[in-house]
Backbone as numpy.savetxt, mean C-alpha at the origin, in Angstrom:
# Nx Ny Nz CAx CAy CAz Cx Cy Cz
-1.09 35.93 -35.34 0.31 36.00 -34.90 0.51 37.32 -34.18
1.05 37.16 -33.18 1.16 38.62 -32.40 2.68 38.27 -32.45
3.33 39.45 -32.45 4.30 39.33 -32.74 5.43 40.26 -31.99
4.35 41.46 -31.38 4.52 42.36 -30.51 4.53 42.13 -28.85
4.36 43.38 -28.24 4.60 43.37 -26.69 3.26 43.03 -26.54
2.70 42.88 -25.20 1.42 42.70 -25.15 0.62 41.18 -24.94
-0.40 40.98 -24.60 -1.39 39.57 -24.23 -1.74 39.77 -25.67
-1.93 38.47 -26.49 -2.86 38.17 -27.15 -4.24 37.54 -26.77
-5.71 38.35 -27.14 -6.88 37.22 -25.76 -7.38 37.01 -27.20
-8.11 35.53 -26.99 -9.34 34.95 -27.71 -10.64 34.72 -26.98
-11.51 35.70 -27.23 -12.30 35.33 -26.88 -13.61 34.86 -27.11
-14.52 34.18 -25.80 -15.71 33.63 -26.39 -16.41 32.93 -25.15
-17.43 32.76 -25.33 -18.31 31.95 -23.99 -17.78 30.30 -24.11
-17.24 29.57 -25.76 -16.78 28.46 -25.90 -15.56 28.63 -26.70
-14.52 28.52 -26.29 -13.21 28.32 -27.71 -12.78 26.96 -28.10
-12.84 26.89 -29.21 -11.83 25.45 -29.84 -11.16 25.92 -30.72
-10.24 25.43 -30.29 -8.62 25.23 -31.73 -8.93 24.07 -32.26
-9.25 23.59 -33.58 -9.11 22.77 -34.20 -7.93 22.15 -35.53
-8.50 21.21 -36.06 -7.34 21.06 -37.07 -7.76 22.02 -37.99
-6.96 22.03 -39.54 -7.51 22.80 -40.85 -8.40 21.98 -41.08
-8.75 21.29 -41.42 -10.09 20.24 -41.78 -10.85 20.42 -41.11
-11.35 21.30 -39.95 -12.21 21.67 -38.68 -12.68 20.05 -38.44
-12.37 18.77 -38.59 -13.14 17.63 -38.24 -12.36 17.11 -37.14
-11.18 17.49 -35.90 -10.58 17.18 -34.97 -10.45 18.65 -33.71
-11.00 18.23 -32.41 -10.93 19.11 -31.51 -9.32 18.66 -31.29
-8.91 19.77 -30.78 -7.44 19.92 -30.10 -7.38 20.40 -28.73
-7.84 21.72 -28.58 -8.43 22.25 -27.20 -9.69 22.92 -27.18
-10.68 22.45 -25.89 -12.08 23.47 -25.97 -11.96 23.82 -24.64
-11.92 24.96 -24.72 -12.43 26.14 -23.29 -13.98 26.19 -23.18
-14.81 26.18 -22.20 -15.90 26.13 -21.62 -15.85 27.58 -20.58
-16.83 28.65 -20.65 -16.88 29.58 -19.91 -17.28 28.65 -18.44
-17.14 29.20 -17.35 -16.92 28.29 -15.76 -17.76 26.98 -16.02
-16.24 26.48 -16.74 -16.46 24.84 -16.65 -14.93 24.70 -16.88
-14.81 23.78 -17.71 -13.77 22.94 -17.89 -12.51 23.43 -19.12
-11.86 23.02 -18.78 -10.98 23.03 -20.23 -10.13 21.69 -20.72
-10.20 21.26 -21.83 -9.96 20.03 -22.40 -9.04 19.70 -23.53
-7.74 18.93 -23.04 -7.23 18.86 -24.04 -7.34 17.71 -24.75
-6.77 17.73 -26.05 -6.94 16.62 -26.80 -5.90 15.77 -27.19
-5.83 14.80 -27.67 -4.68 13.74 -28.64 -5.33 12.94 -29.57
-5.41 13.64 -31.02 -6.28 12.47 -32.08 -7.55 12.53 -32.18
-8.16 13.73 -31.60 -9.47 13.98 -31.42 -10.10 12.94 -30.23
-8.78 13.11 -29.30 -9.75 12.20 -28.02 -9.43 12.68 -26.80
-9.90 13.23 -25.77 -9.95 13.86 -24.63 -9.14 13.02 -24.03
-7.94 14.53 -23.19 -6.89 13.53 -22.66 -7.05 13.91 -20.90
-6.91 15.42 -21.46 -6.86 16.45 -19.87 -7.96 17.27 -19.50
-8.47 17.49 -18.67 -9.84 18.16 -18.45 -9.71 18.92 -16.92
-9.92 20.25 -16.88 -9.51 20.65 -15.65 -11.12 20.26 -15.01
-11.52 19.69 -13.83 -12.83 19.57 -12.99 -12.90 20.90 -11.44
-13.87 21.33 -11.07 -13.56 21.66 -10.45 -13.12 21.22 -9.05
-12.44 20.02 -8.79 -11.92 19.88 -7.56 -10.40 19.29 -7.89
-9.63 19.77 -9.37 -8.54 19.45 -10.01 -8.63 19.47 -11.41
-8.14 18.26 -11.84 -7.71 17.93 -12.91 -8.34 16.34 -13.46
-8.94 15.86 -14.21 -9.13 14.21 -14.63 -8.38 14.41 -15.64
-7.58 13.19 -15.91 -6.71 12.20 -16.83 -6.88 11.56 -17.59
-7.30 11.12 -18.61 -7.72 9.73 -18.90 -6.74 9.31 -19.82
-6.33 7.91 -19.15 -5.29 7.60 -19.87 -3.92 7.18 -18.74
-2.88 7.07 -19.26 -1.65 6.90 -18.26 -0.90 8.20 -18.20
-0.48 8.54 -16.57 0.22 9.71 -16.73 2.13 8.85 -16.70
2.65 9.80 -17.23 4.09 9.60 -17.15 4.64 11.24 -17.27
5.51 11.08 -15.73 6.18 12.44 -15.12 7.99 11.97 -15.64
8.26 13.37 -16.28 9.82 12.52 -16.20 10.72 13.06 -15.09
10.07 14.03 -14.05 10.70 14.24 -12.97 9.88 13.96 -11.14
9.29 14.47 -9.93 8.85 13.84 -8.99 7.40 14.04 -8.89
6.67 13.43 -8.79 5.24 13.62 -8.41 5.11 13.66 -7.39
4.81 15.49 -6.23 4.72 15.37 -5.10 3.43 15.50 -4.39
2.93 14.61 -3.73 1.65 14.92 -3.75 1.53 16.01 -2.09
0.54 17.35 -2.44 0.47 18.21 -0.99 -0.53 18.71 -0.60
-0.99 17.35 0.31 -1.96 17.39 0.99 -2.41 16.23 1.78
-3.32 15.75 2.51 -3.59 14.69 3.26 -4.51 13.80 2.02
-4.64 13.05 2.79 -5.84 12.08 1.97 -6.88 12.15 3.11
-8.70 11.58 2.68 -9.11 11.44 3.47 -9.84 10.49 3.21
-10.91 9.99 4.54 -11.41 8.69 4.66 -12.82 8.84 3.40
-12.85 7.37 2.77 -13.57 7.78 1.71 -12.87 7.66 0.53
-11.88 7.93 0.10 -11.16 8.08 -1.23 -11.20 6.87 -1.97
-11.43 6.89 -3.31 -11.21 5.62 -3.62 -10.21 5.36 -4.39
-8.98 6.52 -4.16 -7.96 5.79 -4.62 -6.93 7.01 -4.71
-6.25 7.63 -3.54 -5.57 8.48 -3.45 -4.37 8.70 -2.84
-3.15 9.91 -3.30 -1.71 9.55 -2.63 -1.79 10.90 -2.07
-0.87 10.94 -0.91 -0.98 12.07 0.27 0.08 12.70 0.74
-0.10 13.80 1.33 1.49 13.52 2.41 1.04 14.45 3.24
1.87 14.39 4.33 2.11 15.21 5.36 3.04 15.15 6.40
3.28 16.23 6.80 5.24 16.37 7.09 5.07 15.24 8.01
3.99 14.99 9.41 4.46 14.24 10.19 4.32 12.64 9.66
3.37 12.40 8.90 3.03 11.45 8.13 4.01 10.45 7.01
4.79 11.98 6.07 5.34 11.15 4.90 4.30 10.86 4.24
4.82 9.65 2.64 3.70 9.37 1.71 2.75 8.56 1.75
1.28 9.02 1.96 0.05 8.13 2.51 -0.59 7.96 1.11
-0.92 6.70 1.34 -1.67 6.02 0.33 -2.78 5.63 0.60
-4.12 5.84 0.06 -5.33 5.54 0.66 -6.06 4.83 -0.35
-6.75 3.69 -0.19 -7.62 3.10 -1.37 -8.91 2.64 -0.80
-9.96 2.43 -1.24 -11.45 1.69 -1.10 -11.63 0.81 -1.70
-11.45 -0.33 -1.30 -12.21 -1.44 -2.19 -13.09 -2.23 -1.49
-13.85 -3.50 -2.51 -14.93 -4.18 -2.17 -14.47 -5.39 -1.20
-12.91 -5.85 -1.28 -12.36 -6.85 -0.50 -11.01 -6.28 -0.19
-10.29 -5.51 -0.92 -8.54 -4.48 -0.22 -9.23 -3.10 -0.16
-8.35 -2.47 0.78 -8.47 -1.13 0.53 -7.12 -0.70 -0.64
-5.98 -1.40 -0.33 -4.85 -1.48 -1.16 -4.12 -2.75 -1.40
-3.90 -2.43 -2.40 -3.28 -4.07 -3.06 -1.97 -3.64 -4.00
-0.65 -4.23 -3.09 0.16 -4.15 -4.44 0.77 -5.38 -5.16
1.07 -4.55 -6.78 1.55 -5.75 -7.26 3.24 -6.09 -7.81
3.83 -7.01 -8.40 4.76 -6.93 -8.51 4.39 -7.14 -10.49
5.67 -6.66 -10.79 6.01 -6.29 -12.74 5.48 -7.30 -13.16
4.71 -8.82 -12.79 3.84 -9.78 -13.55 2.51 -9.70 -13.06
1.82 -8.99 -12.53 0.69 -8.66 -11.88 0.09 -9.24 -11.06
0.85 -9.91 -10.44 0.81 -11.11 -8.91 0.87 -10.22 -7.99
-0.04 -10.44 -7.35 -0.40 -9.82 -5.84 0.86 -9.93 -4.88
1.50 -9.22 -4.29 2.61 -9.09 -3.05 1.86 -9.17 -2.17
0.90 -8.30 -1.66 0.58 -7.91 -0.15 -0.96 -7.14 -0.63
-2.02 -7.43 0.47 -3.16 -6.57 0.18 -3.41 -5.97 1.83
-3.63 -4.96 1.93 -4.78 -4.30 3.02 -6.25 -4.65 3.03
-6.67 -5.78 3.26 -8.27 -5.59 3.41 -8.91 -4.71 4.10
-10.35 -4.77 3.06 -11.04 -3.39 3.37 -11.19 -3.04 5.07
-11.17 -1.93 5.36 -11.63 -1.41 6.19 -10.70 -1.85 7.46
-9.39 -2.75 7.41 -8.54 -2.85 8.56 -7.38 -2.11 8.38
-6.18 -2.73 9.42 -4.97 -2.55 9.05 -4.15 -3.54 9.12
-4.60 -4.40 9.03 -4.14 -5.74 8.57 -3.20 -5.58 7.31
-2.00 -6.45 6.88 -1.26 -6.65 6.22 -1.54 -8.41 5.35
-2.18 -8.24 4.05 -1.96 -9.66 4.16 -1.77 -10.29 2.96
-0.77 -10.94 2.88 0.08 -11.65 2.12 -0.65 -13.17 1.68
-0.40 -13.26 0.64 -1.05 -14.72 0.08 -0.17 -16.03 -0.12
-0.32 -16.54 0.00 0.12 -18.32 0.40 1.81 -17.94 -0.49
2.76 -18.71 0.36 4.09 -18.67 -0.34 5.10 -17.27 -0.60
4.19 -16.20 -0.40 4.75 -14.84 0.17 5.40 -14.82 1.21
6.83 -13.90 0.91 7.26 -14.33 2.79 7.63 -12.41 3.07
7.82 -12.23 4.10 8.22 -11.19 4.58 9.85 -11.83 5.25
10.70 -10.71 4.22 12.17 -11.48 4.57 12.81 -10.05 5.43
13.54 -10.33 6.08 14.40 -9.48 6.59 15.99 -9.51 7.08
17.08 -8.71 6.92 18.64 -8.65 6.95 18.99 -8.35 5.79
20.14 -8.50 5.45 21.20 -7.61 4.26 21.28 -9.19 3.51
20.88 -9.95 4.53 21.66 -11.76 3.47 20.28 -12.27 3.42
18.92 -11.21 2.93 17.91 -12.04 3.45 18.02 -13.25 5.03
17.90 -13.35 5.65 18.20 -14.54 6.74 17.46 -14.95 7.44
16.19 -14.00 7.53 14.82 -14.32 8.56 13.56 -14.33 7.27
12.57 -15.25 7.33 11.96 -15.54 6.09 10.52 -15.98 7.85
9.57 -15.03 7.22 8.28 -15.80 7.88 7.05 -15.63 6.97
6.83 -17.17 6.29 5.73 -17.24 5.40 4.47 -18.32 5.92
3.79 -18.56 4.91 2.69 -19.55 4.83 2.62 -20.50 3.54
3.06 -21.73 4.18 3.04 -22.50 2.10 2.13 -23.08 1.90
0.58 -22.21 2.31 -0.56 -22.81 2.12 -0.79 -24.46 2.84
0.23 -25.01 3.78 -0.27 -26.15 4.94 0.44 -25.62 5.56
0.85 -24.38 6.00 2.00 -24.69 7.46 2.76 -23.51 7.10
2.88 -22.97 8.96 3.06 -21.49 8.54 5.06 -21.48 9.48
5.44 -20.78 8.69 6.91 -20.95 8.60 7.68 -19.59 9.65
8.89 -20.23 10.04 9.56 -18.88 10.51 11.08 -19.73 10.28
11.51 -19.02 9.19 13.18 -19.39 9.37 13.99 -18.66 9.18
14.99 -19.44 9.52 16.55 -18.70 9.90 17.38 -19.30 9.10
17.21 -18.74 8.08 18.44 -19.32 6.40 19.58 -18.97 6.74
20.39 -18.08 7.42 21.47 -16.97 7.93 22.23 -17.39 8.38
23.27 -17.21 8.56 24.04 -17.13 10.36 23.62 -16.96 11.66
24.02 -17.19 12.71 23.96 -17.00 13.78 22.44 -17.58 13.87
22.14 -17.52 15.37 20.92 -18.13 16.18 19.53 -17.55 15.85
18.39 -17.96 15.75 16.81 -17.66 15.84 16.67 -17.09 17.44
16.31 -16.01 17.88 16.68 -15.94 19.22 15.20 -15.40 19.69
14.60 -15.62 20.50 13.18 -14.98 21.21 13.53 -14.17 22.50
13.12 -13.04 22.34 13.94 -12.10 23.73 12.46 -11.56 23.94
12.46 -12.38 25.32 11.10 -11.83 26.19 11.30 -11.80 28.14
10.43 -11.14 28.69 10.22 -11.43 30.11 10.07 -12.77 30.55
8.37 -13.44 30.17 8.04 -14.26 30.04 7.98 -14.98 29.04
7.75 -15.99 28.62 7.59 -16.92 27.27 6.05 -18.05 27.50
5.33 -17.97 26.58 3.96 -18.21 26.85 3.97 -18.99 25.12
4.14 -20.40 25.12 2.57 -21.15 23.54 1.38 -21.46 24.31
0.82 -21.27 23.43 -0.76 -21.90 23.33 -1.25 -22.15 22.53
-2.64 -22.68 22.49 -3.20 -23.33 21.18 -3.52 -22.08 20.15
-4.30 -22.36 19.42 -4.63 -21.27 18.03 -5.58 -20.77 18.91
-6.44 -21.18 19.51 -7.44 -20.12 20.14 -7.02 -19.44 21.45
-5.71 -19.62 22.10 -5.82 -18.90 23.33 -6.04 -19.06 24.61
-6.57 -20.55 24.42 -7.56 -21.50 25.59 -6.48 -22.52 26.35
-5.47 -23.30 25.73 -4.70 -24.01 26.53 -3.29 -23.49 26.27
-2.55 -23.72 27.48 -1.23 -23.48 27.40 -0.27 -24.72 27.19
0.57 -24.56 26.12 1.48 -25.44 25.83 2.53 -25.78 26.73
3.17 -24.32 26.51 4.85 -24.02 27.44 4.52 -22.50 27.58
5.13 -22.75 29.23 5.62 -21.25 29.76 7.06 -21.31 29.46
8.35 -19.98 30.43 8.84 -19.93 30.51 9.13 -18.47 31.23
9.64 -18.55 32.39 9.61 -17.24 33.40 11.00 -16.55 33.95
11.51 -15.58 33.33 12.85 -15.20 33.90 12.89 -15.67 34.91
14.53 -15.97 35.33 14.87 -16.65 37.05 13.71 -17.35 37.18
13.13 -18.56 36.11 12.01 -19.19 36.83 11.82 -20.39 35.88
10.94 -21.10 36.45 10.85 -22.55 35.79 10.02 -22.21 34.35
10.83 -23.30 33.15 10.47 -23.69 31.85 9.32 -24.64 32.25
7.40 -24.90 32.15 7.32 -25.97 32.39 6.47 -26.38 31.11
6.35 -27.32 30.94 5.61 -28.21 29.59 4.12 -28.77 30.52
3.20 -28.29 29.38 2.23 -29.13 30.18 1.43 -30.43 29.00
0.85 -30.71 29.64 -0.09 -31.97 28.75 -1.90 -31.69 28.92
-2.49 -31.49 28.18 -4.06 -30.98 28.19 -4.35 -29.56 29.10
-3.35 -28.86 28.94 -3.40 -27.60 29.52 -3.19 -27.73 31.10
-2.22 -29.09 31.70 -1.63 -29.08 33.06 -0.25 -29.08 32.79
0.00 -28.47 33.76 1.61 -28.53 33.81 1.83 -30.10 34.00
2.84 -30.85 33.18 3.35 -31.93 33.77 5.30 -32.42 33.84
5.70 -31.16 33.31 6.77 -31.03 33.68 7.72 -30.05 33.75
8.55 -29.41 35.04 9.01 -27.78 34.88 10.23 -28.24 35.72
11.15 -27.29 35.36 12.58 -27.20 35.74 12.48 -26.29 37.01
13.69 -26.48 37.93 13.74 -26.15 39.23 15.05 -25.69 39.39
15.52 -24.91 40.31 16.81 -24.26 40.65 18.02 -25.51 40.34
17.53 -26.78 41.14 18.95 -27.71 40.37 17.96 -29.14 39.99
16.90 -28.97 39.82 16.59 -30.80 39.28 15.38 -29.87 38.03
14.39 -31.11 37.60 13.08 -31.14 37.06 12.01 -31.78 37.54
């Protein structure tokens, strides 16, 4: 008990605080190594030298800010940087990141190594204040609707379908210019200043 002004030091090349029963570690200091805390005689906190390991769940009751970048390689790290904001970086064998929702159902994954966004069958990406734009996949048939008010509207120069590969054209459509429909990738019918 120090009780006075002054540092109290303990020293030693190894320290442990234990229980009175000496049969439970609490904390062990390691001369340039580690230091380790305990809960129940079981390693909780351990300083490493490139931080800190955890084992176990952390719970902060105020912000966890993380300051610094992440980099390529990580297998599972949070970041920031002013121009950036909060970066999240993961490695996996099929996501790089995967989140989930409070029943442990997949929302959305990053597969490895893209930047692809991708959502699994019946997931939708909704958007507005009344939800109103919904574009999913219900595992046969891939969806875009307009639950909402007002119109589904496409605002382009030109307007171009085609098949899934890219190869035939369905329908054009050309500012100040003819809508035309074709059949086996020919035009066979387009609108004109006053007829079709």
């Amino acid at each position: 008990a120090d009780a006075g002004t002054g540092t109290l030091n303990v020293l030693g090349n190894q320290v442990l605080i234990k229980n009175a029963a000496n049969d439970e570690t609490m904390l062990r200091c390691v001369e340039n190594s580690d230091v380790e805390l305990y809960f129940d005689n079981s390693e909780k906190l351990a300083t490493v030298t490139g931080g800190v390991n955890i084992t176990g769940d952390l719970t902060a009751s105020g912000t966890v800010e993380p300051a610094g970048d992440t980099s390529s390689g990580d297998n599972a790290a949070i970041g920031y940087t002013a121009a950036e904001g909060l970066i999240l970086t993961g490695q996996g064998s099929t996501s790089d990141i995967t989140l989930k929702n409070d029943n442990d159902v997949t929302v959305f994954t990053v597969p490895t190594g893209t930047d692809d966004i991708l959502f699994p069958d019946n997931a939708k990406a909704i958007w507005g204040a009344g939800s109103d734009l919904e574009i999913h996949h219900n595992g046969s048939h891939s969806v875009i609707a307009d639950v909402g008010t007002g119109n589904l509207q496409l605002r382009c120069a030109d307007f171009r379908v085609t098949n899934a590969d890219n190869t035939e054209t369905m329908i054009t459509g050309a500012v100040d210019g003819a809508v035309t429909l074709y059949y086996d990738n020919t035009a066979a019918l387009a609108t004109a200043s006053a007829a079709v």
